[in-house]
Coordinates of C-alpha atoms and ligand atoms in Angstrom, one line a residue:
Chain A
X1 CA 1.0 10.0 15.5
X2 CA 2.9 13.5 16.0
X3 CA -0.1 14.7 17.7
X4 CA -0.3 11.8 20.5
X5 CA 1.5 14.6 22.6
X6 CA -0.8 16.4 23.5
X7 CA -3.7 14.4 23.6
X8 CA -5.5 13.3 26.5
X9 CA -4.3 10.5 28.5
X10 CA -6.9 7.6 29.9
X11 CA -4.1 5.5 30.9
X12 CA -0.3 6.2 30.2
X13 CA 0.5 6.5 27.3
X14 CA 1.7 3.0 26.1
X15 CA -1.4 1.3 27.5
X16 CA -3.2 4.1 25.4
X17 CA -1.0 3.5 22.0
X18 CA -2.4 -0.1 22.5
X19 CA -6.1 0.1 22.9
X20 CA -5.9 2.8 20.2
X21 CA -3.6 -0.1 18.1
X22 CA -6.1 -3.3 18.4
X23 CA -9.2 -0.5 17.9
X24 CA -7.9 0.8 14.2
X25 CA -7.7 -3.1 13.7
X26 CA -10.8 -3.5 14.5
X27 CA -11.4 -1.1 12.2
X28 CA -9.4 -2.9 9.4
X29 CA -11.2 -5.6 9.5
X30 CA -14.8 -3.7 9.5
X31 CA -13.4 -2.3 6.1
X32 CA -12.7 -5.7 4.8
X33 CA -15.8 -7.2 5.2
X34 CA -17.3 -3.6 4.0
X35 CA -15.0 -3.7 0.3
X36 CA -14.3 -7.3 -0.3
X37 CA -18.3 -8.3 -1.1
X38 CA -18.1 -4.8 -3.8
X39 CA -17.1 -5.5 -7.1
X40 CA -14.6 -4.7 -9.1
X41 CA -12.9 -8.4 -7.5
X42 CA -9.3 -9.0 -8.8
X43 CA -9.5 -12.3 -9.2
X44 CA -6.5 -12.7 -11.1
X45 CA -4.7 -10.8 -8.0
X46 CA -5.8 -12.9 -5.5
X47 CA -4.7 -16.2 -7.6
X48 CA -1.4 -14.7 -7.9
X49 CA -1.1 -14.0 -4.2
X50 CA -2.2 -17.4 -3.1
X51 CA 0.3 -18.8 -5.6
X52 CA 3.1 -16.6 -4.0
X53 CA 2.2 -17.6 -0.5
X54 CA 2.2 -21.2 -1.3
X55 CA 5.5 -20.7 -2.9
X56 CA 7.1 -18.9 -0.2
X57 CA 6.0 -21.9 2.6
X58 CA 5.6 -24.8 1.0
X59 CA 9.0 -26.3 1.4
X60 CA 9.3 -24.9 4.9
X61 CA 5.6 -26.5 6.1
X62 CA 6.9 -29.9 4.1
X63 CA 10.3 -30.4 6.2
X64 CA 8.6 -29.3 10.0
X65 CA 5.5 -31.2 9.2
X66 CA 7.5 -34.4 8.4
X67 CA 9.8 -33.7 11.1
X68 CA 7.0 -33.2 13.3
X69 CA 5.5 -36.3 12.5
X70 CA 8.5 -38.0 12.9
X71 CA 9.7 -36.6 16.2
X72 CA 6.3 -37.3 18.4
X73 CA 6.4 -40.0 17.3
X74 CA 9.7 -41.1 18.7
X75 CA 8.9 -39.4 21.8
X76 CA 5.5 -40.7 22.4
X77 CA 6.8 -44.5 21.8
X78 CA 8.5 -45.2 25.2
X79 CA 5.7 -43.6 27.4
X80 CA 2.8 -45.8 25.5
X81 CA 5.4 -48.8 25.3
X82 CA 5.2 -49.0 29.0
X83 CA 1.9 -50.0 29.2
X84 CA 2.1 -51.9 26.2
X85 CA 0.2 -49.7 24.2
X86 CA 2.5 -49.0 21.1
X87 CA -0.3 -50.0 18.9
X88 CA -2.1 -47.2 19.8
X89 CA 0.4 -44.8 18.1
X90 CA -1.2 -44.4 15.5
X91 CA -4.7 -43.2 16.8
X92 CA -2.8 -40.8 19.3
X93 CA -0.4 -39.3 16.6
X94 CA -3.6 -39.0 14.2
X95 CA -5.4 -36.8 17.1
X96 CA -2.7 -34.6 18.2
X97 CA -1.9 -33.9 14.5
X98 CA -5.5 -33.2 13.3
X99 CA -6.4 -31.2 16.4
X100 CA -3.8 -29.0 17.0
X101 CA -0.6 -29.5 15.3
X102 CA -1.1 -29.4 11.6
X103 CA -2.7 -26.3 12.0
X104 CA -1.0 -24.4 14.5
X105 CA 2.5 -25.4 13.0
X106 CA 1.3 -24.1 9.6
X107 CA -0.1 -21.0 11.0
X108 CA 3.2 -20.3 13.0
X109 CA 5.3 -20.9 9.8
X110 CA 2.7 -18.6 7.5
X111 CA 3.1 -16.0 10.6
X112 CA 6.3 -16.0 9.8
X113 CA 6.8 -16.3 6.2
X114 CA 3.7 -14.6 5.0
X115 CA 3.2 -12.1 7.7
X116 CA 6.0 -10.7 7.7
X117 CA 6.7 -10.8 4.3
X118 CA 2.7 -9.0 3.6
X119 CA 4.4 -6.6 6.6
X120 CA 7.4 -5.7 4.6
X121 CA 5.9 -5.7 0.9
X122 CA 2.9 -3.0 1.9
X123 CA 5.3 -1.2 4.4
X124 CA 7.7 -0.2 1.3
X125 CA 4.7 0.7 -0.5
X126 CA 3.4 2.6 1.9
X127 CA 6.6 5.0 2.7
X128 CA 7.6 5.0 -0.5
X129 CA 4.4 6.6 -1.1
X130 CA 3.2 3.4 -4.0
X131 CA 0.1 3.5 -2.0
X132 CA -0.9 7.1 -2.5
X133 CA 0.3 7.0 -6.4
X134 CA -2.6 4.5 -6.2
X135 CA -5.2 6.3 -5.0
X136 CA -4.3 9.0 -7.2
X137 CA -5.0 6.7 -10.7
X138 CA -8.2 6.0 -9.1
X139 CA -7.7 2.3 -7.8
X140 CA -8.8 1.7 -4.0
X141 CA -5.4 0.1 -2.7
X142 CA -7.4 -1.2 0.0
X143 CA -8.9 -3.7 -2.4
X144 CA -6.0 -4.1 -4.8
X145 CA -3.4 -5.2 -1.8
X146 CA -5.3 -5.7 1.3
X147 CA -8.3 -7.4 0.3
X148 CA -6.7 -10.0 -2.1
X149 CA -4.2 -10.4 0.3
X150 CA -6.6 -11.3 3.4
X151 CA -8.4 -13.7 0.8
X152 CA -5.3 -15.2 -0.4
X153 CA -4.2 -16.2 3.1
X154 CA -7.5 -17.2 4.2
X155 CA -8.0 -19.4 1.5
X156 CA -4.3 -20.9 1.3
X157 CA -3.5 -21.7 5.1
X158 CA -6.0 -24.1 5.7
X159 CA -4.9 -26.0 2.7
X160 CA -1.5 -25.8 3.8
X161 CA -2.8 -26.7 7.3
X162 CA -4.1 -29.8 5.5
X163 CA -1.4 -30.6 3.3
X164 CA 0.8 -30.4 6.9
X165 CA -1.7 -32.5 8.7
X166 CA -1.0 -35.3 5.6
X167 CA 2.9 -34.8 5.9
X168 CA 3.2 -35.3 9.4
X169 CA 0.8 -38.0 9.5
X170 CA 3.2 -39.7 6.8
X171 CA 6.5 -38.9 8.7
X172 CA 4.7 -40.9 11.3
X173 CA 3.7 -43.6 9.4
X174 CA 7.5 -44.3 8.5
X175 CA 8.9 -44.2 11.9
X176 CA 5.9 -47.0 12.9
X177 CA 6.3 -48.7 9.7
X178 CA 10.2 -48.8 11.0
X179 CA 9.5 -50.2 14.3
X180 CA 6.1 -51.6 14.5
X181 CA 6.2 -52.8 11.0
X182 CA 2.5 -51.0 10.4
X183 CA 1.3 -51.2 7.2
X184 CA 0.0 -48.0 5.7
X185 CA -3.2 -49.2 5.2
X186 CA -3.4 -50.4 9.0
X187 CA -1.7 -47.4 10.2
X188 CA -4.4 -44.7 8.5
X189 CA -7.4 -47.4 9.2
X190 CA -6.1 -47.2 12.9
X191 CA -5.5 -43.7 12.9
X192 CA -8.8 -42.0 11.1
X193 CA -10.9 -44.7 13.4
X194 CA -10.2 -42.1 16.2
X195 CA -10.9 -38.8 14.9
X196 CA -14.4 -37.7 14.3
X197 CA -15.6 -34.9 11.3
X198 CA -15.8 -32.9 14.2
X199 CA -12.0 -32.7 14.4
X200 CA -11.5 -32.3 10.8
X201 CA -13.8 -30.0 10.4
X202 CA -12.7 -27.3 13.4
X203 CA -9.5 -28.0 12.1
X204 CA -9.8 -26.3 9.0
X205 CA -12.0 -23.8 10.8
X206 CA -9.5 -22.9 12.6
X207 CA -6.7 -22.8 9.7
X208 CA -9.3 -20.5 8.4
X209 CA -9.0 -18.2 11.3
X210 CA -5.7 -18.3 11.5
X211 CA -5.4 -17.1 7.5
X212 CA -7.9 -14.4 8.0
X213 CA -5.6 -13.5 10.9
X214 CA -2.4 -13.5 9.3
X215 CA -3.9 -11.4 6.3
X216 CA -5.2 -8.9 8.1
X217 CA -2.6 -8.2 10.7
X218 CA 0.1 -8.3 7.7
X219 CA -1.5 -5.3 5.9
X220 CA -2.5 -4.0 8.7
X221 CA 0.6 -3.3 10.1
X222 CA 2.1 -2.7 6.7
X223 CA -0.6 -0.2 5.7
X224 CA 0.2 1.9 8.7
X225 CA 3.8 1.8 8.4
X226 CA 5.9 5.1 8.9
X227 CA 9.0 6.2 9.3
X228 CA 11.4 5.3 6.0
X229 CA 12.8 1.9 6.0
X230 CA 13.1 1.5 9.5
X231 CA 9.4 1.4 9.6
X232 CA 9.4 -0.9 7.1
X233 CA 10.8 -3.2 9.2
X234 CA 9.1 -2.7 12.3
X235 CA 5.9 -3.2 10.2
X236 CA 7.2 -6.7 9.1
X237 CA 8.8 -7.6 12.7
X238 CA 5.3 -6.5 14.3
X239 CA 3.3 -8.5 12.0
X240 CA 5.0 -11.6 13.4
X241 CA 4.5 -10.6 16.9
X242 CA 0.7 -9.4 16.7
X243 CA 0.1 -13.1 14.4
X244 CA 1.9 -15.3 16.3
X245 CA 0.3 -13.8 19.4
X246 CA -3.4 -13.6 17.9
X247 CA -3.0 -17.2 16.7
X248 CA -2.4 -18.9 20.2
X249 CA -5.3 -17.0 21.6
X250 CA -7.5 -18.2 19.3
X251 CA -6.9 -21.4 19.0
X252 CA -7.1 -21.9 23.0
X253 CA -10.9 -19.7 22.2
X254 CA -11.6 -22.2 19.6
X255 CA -10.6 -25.8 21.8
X256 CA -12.3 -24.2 24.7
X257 CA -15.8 -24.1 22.6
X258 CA -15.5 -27.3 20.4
X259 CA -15.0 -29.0 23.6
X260 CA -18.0 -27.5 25.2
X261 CA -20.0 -28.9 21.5
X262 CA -18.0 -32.0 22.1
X263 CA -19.3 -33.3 25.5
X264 CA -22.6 -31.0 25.7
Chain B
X1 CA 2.5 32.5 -24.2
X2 CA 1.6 35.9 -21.9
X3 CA -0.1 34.8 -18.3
X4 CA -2.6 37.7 -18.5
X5 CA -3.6 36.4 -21.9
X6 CA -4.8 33.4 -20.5
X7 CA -6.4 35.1 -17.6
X8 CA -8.2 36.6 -20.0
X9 CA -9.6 34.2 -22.7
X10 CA -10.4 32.0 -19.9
X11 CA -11.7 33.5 -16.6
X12 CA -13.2 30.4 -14.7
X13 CA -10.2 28.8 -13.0
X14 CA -9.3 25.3 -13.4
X15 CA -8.4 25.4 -9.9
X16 CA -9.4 27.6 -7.2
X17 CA -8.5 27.6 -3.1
X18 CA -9.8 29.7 -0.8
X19 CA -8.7 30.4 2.8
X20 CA -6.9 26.8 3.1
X21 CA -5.5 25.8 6.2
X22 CA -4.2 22.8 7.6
X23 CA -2.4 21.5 10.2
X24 CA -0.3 18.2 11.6
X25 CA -1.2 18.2 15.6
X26 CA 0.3 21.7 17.1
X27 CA 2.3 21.9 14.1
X28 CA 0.5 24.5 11.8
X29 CA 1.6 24.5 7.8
X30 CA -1.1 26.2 5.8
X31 CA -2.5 29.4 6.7
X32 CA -4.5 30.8 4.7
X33 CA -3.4 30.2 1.2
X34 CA -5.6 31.6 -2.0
X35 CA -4.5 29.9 -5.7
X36 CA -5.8 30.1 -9.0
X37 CA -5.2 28.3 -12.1
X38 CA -6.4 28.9 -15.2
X39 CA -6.8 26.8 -18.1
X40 CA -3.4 26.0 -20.1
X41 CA -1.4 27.7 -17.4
X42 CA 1.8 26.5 -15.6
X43 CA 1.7 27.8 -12.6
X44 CA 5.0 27.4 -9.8
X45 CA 5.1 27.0 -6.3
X46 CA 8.2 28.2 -5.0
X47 CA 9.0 27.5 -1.1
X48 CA 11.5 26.0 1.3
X49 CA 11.8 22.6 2.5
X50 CA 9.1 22.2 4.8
X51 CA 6.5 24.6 3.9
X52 CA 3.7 22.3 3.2
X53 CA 3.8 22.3 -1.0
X54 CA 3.6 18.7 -0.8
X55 CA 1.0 18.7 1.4
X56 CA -1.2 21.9 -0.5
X57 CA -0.6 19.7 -3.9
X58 CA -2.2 16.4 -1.8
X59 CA -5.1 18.4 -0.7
X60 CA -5.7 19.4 -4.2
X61 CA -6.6 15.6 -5.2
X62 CA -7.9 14.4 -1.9
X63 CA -4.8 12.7 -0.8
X64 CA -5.0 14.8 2.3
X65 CA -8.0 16.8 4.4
X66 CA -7.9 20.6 4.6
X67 CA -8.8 21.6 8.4
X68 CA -10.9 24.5 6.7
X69 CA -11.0 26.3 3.1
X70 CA -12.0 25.4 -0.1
X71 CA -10.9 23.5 -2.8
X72 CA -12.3 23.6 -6.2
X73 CA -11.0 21.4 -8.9
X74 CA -12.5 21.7 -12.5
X75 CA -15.6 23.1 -10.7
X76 CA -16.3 20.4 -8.6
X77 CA -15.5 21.1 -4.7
X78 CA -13.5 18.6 -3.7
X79 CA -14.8 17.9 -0.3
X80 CA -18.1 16.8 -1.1
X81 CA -17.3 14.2 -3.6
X82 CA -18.1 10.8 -2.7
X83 CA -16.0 8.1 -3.6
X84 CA -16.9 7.4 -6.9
X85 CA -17.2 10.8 -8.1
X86 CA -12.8 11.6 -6.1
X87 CA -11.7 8.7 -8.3
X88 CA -13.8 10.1 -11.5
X89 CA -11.8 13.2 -10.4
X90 CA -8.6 12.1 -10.4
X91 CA -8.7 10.4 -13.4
X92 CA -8.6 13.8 -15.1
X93 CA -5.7 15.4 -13.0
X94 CA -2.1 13.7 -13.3
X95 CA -0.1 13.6 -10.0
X96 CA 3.8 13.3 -10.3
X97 CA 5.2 12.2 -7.2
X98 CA 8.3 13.8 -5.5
X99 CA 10.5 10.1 -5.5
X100 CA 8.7 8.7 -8.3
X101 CA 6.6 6.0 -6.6
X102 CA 6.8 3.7 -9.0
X103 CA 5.1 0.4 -8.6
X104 CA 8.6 -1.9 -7.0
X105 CA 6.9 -5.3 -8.1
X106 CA 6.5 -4.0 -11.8
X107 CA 8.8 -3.7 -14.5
X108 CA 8.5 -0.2 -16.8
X109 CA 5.8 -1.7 -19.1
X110 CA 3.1 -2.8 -16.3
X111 CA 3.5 0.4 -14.7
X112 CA 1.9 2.2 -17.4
X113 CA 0.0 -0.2 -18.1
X114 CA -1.5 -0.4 -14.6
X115 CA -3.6 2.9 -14.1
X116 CA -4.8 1.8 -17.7
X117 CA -6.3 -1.7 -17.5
X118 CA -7.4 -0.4 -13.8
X119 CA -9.5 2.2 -15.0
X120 CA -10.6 1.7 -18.7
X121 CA -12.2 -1.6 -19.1
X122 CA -12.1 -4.2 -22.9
X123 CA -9.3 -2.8 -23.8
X124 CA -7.2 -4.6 -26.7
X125 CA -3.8 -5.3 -26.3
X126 CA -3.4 -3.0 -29.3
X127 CA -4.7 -0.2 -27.7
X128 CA -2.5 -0.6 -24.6
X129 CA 0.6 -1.2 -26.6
X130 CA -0.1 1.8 -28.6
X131 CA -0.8 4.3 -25.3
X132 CA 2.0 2.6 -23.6
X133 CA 4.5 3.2 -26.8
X134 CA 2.9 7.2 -27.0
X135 CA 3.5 8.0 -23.4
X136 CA 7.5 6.6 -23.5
X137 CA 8.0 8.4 -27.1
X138 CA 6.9 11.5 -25.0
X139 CA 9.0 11.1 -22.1
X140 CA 11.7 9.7 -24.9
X141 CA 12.4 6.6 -22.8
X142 CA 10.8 3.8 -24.9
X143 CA 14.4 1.4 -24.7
X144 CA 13.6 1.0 -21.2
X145 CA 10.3 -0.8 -21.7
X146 CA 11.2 -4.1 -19.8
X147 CA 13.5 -2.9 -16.9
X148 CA 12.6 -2.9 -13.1
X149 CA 12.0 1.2 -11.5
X150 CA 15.6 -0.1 -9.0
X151 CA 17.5 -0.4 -12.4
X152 CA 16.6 3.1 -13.5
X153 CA 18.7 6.5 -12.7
X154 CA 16.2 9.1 -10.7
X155 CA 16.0 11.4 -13.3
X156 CA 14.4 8.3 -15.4
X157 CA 12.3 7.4 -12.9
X158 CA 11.0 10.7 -12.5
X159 CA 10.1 10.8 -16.0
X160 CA 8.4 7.2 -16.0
X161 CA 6.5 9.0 -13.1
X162 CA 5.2 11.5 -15.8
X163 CA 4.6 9.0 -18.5
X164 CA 2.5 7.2 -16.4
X165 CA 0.1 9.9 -15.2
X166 CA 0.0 11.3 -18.6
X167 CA -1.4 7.3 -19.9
X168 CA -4.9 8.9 -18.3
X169 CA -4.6 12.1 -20.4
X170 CA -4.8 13.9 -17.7
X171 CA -6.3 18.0 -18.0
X172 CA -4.4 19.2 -15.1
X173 CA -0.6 18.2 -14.3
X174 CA 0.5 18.4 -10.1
X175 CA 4.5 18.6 -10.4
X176 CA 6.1 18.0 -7.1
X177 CA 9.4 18.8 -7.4
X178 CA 10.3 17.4 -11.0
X179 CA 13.7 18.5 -10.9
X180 CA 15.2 17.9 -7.0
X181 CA 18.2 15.8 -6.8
X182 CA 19.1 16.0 -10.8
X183 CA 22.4 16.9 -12.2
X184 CA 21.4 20.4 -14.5
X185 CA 21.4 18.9 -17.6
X186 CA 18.8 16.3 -16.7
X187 CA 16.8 19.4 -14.8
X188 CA 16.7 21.0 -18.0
X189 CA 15.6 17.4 -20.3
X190 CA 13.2 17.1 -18.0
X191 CA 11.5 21.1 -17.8
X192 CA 11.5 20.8 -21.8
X193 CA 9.2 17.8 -20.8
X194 CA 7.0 19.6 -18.7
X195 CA 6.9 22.1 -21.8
X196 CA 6.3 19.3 -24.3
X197 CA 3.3 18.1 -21.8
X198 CA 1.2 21.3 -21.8
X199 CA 1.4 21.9 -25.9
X200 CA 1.1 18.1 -26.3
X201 CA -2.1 17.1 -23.9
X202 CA -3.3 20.4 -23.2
X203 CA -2.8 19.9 -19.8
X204 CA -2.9 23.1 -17.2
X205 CA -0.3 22.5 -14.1
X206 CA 0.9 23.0 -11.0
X207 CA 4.8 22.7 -10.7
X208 CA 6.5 22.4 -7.3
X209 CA 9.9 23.1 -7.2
X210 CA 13.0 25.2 -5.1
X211 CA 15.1 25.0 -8.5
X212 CA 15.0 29.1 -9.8
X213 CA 15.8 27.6 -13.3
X214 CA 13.0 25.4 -13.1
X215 CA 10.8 28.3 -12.3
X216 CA 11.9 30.5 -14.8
X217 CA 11.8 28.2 -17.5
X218 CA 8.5 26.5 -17.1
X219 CA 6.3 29.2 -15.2
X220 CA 3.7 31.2 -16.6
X221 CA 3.1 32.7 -12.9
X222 CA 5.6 31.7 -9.8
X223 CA 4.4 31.6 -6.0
X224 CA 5.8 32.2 -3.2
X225 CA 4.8 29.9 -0.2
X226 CA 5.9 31.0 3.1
X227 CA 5.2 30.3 6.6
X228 CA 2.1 29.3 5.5
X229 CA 0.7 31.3 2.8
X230 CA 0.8 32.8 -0.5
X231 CA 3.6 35.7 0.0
X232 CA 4.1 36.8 -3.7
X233 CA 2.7 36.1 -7.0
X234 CA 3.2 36.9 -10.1
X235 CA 5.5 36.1 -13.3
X236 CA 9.1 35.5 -12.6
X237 CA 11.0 38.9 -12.9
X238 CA 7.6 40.8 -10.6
X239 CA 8.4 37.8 -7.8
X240 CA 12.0 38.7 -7.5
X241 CA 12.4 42.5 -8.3
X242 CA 11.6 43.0 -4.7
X243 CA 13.0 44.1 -1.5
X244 CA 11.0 41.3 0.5
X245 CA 14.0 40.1 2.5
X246 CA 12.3 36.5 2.5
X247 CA 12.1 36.2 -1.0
X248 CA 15.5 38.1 -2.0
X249 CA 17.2 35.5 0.5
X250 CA 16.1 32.4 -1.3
X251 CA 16.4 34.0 -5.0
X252 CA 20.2 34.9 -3.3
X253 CA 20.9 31.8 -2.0
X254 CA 19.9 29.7 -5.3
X255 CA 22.1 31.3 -7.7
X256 CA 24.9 31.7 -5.2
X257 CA 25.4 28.4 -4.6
Ligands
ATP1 N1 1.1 13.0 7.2 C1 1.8 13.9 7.9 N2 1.8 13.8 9.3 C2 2.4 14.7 10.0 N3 3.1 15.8 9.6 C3 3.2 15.9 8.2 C4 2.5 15.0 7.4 N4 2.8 15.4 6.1 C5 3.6 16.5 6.2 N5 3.8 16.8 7.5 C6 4.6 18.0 7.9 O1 4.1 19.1 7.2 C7 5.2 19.9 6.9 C8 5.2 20.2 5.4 O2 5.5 19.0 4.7 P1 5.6 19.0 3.1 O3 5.9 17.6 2.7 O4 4.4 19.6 2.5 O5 6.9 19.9 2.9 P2 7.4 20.4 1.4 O6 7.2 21.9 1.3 O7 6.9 19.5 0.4 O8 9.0 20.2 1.6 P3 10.0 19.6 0.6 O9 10.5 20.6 -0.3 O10 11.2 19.1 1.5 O11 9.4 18.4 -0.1 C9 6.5 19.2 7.3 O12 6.9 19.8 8.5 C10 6.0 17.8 7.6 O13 6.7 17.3 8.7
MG2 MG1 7.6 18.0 -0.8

């Protein structure tokens, strides 16, 4: 803000401009979970915006899933194959997809589609002065963009974090069905026998996070934008950053404590 | 109309500001400006770039917060509302933005239609096609019902602007800068339309503006903002028939050039 001049400094001013940064989103997300239980609920807003969001990823999240799939697969062959373990491809590829990669790879392709893309759409609003006309005809924008927005997201990634997970799993299943000659029944029997409701269900916990995440840093950073249409697109290019960012550290949070309910 | 007829048949102000100031960190716009407007008057607010009319107009419906002074809109001070009773508020005062802001994602129709369907609830399609239809027959625009706000000149989006404040019938009208950036004979459609809106919704305004022609046509009292406050007020030709340097340097300056 113009007045950060001559404000008092804690730290300098850059370590200040942060605290102050991840504090106000704090604050976002308070004010979600204040509005989004009030009526009036545009329902027919947030249906749209889950539609978009599916839209925009969908083909994106169906190529790197299969690819994915695919790919560790190849890679993980030779190293099992040594110990004469190839038929436990399956079970391994079915872990390291429903514990971590389905989601995380959908999460890091929504950060980037749907982040950025929340970023630049509420950004343009928001120095184009949209926002205000808003407010002005009465309608909390907070609720009309933000809070169908955060919804959308949180309910749409961790069904494209499933969707993923079922893609990559499949990619898989050809490359064994190639070289093991695996038959699909076999090869998800095999692969299921090894992961427990506990995986499946932090899985989509953590797509859940990851949404919720996405939502709210998107309008976050396009809510606050400033500065023409340069600050739309530092709004968009931030809202990558702060997601991406945000996303790894919760997901090592969330391992870190369903392994502790794991083996305790 | 006379100005001091309307004073007189009406003498509660429709809006009323006392001592306002306000200020952006050291940066000090406001200082100290008085206003009244009475019912069924267009009043202007003359001023350079910069002066804070944007940001006196945005205080006026709660957009922004006044550091001290009062604001009192259809006799409700604005600073105590609470949420419900701002947005009750603003439903009765239109606010025509400087660039328009018109919705990107919507085409012409769903922009009207939007303030509408937001705030007035089982409505018929009938109804809304009916308001929608009135508000482009005022603003005489009504072929461009399906185009996107990009595809439209400024002067049309300014105009869509005002149709779709006036959707909410509003009582008071907030004009800022109608006519900047418009080739004269647009300027001049479009402060016939501002006419048009006070005889047609009864509406009193506020209109913001550095165009002299603007001022004159549409003004029933002009005001001069500078450095912060209220310098000169009064109908056109008492304004400028005066040896205020200030104000005989911009009245010079936009009929010179
Ligand atoms: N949100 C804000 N934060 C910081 N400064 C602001 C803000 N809004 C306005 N200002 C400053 O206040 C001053 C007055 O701005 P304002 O937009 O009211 O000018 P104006 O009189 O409308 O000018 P113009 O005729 O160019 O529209 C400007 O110097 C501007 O930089
Ligand atoms: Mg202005």
């Amino acid at each position: 803000m113009s007045h950060s001049k001559s404000r008092h400094h804690i730290f300098s001013q850059g370590i200040d401009q942060y605290f102050t940064d991840v504090y106000n989103a704090w604050q976002f997300v308070l004010r979600f979970f204040r509005e989004a239980f009030k009526p009036p609920f545009h329902f027919g807003e947030i249906i749209h915006q889950c539609y978009e969001i599916g839209c925009r990823s969908l083909a994106l999240i169906t190529l790197t899933g299969f690819v994915t799939g695919i790919v560790f697969t190849k890679q993980s062959r030779p190293s099992l194959a040594e110990f004469g373990a190839t038929s436990w491809l399956p079970s391994l590829i079915s872990i390291a997809i429903v514990r971590a990669l389905a989601s995380l790879v959908t999460s890091l392709i929504c950060s980037g589609k749907v982040g950025s893309s929340i970023g630049a759409e509420l950004g343009s609003m928001k120095v184009t002065e949209q926002i205000e006309a808003m407010e002005v005809s009465a309608i909390n924008p907070f609720k009309y963009l933000a809070v169908t927005r955060i919804l959308a997201t949180t309910i749409t990634v961790p069904i494209l974090g499933l969707y993923c997970g079922f893609v990559a799993l499949l990619g898989s299943y050809f490359n064994v069905h190639a070289h093991e000659d695996t038959s699909i029944i076999s090869f998800f029997e095999n692969g299921f026998s090894s992961i427990s409701f506990l995986d499946i269900y932090t899985s989509i916990f953590k797509s859940i996070i990851f949404g919720f995440t996405i939502g709210v840093i998107g309008c976050y950073k396009g809510f606050n934008a400033s500065g023409g249409t340069q600050g739309v697109g530092r709004a968009a290019n931030q809202a990558v950053v702060l997601s991406m960012f945000l996303v790894f550290i919760e997901e090592i949070v969330i391992v870190q404590v369903s392994n502790w309910i794991r083996y305790y | 109309m006379h100005p001091s007829d309307t004073n007189l048949n009406n003498p509660t102000p429709v809006i009323s500001i006392r001592g306002l100031y306000k200020s952006f960190g050291d940066l000090q716009v406001l200082k100290g400006v008085d206003l009244d407007v009475f019912k069924g008057e267009n009043v202007v607010v003359l001023g350079r770039s910069g002066t804070g009319k944007s940001v006196l107009i945005k205080i006026i419906v709660g957009l922004l917060k006044p550091d001290k002074g009062r604001v009192n809109v259809l006799g409700q001070e604005v600073e105590n509302l609470s949420g419900k009773e701002l947005d009750a508020l603003r439903l009765r005062v239109g606010f025509s933005f400087q660039n328009s802001a018109l919705y990107d994602s919507m085409n012409v129709r769903e922009n009207l239609e939007f303030p509408l369907k937001m705030n007035v609830k089982n409505l018929t399609k009938k109804q809304i096609n009916r308001a929608v239809e009135e508000v482009l027959n005022a603003v005489g625009l009504k072929e461009k019902m399906k185009q996107m706000p990009a595809d439209l000149s400024g002067g049309q989006r300014k105009r869509i602007g005002i149709a779709r404040t006036l959707i909410l019938k509003p009582e008071i009208m907030l004009y800022d800068e109608p006519t900047s950036g418009l080739d004269p004979i647009t300027s001049t459609e479009i402060n016939n339309l501002i006419n048009e809106v006070r005889e047609n919704y009864n509406t009193s305004s506020i209109i913001i503006t550095h165009d002299l022609t603007c001022a004159k046509v549409t003004g029933d009292r002009v005001a001069m903002l500078l450095e912060g406050r209220f310098l000169k007020m009064g109908n056109f030709e008492e304004v400028f028939s005066t040896d205020d340097e200030q104000i005989k340097s911009f009245f010079n300056y936009n009929f010179i050039t």
